[in-house]
Short mmCIF file of C-alpha atoms in Angstrom, two decimals:
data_model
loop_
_atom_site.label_atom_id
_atom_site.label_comp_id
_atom_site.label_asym_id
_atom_site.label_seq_id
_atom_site.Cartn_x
_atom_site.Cartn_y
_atom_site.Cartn_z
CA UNK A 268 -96.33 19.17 -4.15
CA UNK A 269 -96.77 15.84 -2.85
CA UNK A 270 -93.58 13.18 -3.75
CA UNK A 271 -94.39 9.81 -2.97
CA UNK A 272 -90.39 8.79 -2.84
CA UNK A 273 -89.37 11.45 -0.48
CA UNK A 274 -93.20 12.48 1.61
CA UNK A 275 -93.63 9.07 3.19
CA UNK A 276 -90.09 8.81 5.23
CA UNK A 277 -90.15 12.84 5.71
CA UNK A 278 -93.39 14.15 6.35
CA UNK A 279 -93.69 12.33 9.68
CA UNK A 280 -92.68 13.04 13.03
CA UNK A 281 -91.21 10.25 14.65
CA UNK A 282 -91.99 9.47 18.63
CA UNK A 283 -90.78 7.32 20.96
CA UNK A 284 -93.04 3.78 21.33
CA UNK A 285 -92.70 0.96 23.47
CA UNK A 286 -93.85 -2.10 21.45
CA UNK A 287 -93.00 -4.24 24.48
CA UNK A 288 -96.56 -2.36 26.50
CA UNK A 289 -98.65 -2.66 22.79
CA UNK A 290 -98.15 -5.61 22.25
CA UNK A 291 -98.49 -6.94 25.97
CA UNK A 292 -102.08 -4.75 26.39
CA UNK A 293 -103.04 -6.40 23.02
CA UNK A 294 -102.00 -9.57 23.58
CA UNK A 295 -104.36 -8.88 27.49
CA UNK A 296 -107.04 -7.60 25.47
CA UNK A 297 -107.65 -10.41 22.76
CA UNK A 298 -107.35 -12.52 25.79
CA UNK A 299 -109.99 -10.99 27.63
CA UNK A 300 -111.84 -10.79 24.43
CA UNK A 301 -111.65 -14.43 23.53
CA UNK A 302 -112.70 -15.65 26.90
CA UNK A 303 -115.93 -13.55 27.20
CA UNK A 304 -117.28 -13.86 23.65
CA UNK A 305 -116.65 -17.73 24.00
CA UNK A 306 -118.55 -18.05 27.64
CA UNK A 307 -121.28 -15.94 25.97
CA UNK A 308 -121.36 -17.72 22.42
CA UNK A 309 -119.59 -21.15 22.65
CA UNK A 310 -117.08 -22.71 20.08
CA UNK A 311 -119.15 -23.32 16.57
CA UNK A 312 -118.77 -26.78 16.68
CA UNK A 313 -120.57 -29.86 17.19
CA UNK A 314 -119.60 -32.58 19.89
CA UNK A 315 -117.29 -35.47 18.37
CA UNK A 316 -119.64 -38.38 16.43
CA UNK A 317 -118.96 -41.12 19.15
CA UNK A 318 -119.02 -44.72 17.69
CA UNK A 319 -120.96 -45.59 21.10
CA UNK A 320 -123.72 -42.60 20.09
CA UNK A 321 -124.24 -44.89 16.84
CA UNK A 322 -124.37 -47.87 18.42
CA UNK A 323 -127.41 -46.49 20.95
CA UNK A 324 -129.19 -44.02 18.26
CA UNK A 325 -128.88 -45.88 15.25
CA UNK A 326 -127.99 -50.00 15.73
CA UNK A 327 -129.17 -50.71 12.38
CA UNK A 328 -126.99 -48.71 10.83
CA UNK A 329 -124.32 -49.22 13.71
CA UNK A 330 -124.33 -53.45 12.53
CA UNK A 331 -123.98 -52.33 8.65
CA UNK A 332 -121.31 -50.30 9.07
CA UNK A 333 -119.72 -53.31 11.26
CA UNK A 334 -120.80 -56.00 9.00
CA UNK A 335 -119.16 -53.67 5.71
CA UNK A 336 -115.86 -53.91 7.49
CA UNK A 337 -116.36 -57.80 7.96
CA UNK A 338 -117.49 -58.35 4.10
CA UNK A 339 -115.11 -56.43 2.59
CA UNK A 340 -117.46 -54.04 1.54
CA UNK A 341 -116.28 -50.72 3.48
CA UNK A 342 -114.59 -47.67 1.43
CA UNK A 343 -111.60 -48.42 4.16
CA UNK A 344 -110.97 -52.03 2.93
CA UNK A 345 -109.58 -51.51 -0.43
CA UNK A 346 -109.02 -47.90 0.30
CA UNK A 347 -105.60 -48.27 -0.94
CA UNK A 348 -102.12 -46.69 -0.09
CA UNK A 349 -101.40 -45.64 2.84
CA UNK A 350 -103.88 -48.51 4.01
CA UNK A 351 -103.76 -51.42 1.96
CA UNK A 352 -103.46 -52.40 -1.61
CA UNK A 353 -105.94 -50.77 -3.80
CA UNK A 354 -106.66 -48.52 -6.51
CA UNK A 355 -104.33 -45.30 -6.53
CA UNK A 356 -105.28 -41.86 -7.06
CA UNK A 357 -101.98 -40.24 -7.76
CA UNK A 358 -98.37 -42.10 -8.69
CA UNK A 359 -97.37 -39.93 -5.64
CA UNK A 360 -100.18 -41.92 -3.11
CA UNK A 361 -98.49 -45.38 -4.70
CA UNK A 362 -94.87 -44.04 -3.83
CA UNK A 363 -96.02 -43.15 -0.30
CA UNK A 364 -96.66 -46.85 0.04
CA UNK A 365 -98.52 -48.77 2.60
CA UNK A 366 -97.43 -47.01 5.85
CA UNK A 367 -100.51 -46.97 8.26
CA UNK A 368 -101.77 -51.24 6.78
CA UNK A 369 -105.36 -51.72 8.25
CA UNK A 370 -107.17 -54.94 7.25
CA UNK A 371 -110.71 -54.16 8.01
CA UNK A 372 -111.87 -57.53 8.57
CA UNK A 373 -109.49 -58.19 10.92
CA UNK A 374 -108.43 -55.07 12.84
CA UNK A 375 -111.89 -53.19 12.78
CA UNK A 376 -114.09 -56.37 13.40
CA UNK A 377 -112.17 -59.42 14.58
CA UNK A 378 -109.93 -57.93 16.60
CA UNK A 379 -112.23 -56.22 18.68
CA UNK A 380 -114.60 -59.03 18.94
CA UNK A 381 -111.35 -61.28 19.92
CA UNK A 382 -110.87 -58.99 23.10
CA UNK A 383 -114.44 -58.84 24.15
CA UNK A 384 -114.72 -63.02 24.29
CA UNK A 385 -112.29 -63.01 26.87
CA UNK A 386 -115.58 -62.11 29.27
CA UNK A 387 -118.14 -63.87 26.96
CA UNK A 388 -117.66 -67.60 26.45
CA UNK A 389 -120.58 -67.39 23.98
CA UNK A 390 -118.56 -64.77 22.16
CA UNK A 391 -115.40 -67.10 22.32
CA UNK A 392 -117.39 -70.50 20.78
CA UNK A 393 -119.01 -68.53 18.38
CA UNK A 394 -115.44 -66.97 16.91
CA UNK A 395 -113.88 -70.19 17.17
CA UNK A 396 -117.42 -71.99 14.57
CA UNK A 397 -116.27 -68.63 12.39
CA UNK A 398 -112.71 -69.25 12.26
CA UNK A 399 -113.22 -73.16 11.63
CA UNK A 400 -115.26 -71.99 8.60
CA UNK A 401 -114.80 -71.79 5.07
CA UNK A 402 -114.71 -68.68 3.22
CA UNK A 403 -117.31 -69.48 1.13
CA UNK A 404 -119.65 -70.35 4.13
CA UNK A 405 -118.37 -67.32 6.07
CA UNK A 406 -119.69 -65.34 2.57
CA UNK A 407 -122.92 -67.13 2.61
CA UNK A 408 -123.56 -65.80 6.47
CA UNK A 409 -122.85 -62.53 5.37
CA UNK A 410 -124.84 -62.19 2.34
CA UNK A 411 -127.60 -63.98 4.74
CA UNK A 412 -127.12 -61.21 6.99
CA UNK A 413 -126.80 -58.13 5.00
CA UNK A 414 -129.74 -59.27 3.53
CA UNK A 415 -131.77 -59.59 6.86
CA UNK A 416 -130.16 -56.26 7.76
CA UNK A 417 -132.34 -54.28 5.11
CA UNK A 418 -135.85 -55.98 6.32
CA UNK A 419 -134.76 -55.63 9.82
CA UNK A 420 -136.13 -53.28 12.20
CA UNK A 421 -135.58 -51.55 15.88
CA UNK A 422 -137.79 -52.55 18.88
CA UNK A 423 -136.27 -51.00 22.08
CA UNK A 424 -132.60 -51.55 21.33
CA UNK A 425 -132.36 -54.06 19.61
CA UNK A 426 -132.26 -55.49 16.30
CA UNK A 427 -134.74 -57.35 15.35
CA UNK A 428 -134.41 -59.65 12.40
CA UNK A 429 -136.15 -61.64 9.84
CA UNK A 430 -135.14 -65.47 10.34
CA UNK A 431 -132.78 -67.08 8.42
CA UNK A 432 -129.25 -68.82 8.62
CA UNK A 433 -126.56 -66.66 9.54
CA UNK A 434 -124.71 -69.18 11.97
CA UNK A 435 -122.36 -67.74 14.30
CA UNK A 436 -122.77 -64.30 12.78
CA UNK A 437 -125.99 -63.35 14.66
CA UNK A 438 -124.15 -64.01 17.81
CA UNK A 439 -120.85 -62.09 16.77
CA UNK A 440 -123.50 -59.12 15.76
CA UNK A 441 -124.73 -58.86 19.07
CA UNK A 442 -121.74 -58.71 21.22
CA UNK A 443 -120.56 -56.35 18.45
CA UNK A 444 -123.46 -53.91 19.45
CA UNK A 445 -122.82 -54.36 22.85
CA UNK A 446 -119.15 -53.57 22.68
CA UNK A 447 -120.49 -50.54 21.06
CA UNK A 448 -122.50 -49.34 23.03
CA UNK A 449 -120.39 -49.80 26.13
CA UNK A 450 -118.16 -46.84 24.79
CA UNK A 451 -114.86 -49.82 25.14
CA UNK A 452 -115.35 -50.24 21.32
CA UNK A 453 -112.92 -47.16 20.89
CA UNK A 454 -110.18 -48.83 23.36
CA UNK A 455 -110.68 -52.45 21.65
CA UNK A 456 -110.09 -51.13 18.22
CA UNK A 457 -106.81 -48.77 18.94
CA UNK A 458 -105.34 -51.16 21.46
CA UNK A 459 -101.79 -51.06 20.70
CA UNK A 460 -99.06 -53.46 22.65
CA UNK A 461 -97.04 -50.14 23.15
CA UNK A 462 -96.86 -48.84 26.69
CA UNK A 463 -98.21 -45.59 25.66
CA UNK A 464 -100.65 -45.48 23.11
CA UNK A 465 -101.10 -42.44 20.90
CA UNK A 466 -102.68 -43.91 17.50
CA UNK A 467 -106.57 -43.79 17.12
CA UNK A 468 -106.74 -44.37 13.36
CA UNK A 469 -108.95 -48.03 13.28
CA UNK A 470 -111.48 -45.90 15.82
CA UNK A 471 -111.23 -42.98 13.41
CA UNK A 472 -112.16 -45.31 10.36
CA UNK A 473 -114.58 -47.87 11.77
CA UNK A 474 -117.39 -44.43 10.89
CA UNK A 475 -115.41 -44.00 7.89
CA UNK A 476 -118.39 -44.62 5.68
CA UNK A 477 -122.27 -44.16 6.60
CA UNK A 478 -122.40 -42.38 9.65
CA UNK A 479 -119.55 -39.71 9.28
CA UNK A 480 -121.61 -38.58 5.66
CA UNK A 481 -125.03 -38.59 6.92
CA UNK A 482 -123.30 -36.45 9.88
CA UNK A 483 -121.89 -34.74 7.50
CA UNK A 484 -124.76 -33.77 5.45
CA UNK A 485 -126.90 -32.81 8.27
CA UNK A 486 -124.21 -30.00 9.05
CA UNK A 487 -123.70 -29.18 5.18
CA UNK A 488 -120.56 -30.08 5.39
CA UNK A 489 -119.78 -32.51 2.34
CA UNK A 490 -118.17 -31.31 -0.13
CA UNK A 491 -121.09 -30.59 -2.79
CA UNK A 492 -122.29 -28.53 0.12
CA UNK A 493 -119.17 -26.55 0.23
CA UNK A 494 -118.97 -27.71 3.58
CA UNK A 495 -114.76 -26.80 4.03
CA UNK A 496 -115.69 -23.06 4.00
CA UNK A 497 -118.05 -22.83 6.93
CA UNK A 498 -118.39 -23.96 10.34
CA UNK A 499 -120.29 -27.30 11.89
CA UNK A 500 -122.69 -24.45 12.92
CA UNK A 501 -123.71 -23.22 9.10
CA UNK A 502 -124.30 -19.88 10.55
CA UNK A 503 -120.48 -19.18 11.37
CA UNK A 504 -118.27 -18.67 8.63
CA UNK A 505 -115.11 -20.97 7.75
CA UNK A 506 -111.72 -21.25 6.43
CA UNK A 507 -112.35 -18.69 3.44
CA UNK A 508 -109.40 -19.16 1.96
CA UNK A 509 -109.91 -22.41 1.00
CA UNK A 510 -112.83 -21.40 -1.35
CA UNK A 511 -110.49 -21.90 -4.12
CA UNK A 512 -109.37 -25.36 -3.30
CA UNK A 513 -114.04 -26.23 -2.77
CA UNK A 514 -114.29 -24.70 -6.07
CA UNK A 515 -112.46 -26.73 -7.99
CA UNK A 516 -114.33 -29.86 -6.41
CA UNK A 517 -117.10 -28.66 -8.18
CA UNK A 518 -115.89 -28.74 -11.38
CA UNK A 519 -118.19 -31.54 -12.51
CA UNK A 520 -115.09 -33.87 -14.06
CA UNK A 521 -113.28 -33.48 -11.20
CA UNK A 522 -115.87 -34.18 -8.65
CA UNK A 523 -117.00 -37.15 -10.57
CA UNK A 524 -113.85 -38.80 -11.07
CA UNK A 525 -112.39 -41.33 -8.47
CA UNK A 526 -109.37 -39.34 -8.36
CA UNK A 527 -110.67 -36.32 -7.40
CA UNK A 528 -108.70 -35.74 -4.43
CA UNK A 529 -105.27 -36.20 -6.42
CA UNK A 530 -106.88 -33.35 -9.17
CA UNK A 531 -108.16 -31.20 -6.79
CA UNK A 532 -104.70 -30.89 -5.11
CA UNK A 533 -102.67 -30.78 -8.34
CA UNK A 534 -105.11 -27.66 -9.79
CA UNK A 535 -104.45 -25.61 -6.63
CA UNK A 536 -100.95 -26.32 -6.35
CA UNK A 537 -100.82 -25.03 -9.73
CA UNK A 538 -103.30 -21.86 -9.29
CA UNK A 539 -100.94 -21.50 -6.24
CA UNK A 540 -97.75 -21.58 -7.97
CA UNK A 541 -99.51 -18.67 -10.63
CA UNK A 542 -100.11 -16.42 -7.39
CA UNK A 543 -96.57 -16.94 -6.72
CA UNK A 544 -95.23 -15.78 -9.49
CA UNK A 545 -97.42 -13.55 -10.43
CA UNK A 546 -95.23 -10.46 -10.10
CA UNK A 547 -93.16 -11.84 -12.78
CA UNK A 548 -95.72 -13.12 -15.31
CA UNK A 549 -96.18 -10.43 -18.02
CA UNK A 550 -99.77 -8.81 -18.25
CA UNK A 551 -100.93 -10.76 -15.05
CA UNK A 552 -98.39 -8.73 -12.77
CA UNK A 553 -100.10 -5.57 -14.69
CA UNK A 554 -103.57 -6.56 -13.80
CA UNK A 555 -103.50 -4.56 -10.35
CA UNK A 556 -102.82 -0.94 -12.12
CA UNK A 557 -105.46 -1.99 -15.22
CA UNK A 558 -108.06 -3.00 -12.24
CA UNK A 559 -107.17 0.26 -10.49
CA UNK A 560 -108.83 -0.57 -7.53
CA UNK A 561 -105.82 0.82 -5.73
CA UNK A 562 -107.37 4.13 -6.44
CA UNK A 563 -110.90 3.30 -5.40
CA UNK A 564 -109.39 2.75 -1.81
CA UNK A 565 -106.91 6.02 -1.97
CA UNK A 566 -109.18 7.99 -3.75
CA UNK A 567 -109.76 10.39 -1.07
CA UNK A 568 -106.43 10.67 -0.33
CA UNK A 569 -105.07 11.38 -3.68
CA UNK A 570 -108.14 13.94 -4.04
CA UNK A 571 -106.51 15.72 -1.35
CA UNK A 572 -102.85 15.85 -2.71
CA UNK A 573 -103.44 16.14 -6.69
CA UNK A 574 -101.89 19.43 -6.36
#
């Protein structure tokens, strides 16, 4: 007669092991493993969006993105907390307060510019017309501009655009492009006074908008394409566990409201907080033994000791 208190610790005859050689040879083995399947199969991912692959590919869309960050226009520039001051999400996004600031106009367009015109006197004159202007001229260029932008049009690499007034702008563009395309953009926007320099955030959020989603959507990888649960490579499969958290971004409230990230995270901390505790919540700590699917996967064995 089998006895599940008493068979399990008895029934077995215990041998010597040394865990010390199993888990050495496995640790050798998934090694070995790991190196051979990735020289024969690669990592499923795609290189790193460069902001100098933009800038070369795609200059239209390289000078919109730019000129967004310059208007005022950019997700990034009223973003809010942890950035700047801007529409909250969550009373716990406002208490984390401004930690990371990042004015857009000035440290992901300026800025950059202001480093470049120390080797273009061009560059320098045309700043210092921009910075002797008045905001409501400096708006007129840019609406000028963005304007030109959508009727513009790509012969060789560069931009060619309808005429029109847009004062120093057009000449701020262009060095713009150039710094992009250099590949120095990425040092001009996360140069820090620091001797070592470990932040990359403005170079992180200068692709913020644009690019990064039509990247993104290429690859299936926004989030009405349940992109968090696969690979860059759509082939591979992802983090499955986080099917729960992509699921509830497709609730249609949630993923049309602006606070979707703040609901998304408060609904799985809660789902969470039931799996917890679920071997104390009456009926729902029952549900394995009404499922019985426990005895789907022992049903051979307890076939074999009903008696």
């Amino acid at each position: 007669m089998y006895h599940p208190k008493t068979d399990v610790t008895h029934r077995y005859r215990e041998t010597p092991a040394d865990f010390v050689k199993h888990l050495s040879s496995t640790l050798i083995a998934v090694v070995i493993l790991t190196i051979l399947f990735s020289s024969l199969f690669g990592e499923p991912v795609r290189p790193t969006l460069k902001i100098s692959q933009v800038a070369r590919s795609n200059p239209i869309l390289f000078e919109q993105t730019a000129l967004s960050n310059l208007n005022g226009q950019s997700s990034i520039s009223h973003y809010g907390p942890p950035y700047n001051p801007g529409p909250v999400q969550s009373y716990l996004q406002e208490l984390g307060g401004i930690i990371h600031p990042v004015n857009a106009q000035v440290d992901l367009f300026l800025k950059p510019l202001g480093m470049a015109a120390n080797l273009n006197p061009n560059l320098r004159a045309a700043l210092a017309i921009w910075g002797r202007s008045t905001p409501s001229q400096q708006a007129a260029w840019e609406r000028n501009y963005s304007r030109a932008l959508a009727h513009s049009f790509q012969r060789g690499s560069a931009v060619v655009l309808p005429s029109g007034n847009y004062g120093p702008l057009a000449a701020m563009m262009q060095s713009m492009l150039e710094l992009g395309r250099s590949g120095l953009m990425v040092g001009a926007l996360d140069h820090s006074p620091a001797d070592y320099q470990f932040d990359n955030q403005n170079s992180l959020l200068f692709l913020e908008d644009k690019p990064l989603h039509d990247a993104a959507s290429r690859l299936a990888l926004q989030g009405d394409q349940w992109g968090i649960i696969h690979e860059e490579q759509i082939h591979y499969p992802g983090p499955w566990w986080m099917t729960i958290v992509t699921a509830i971004y497709q609730i249609p409230y949630i993923a049309a409201s602006p606070s979707a990230d703040a609901l998304a995270i408060s609904l799985g901390l809660v789902i969470f907080m039931l799996l917890l505790a679920a071997p104390w919540i009456p009926v729902l700590n029952r549900l394995p033994r009404y499922l019985g699917v426990h005895k789907l996967i022992w049903h051979h064995y307890y076939s074999e000791h009903r008696n």
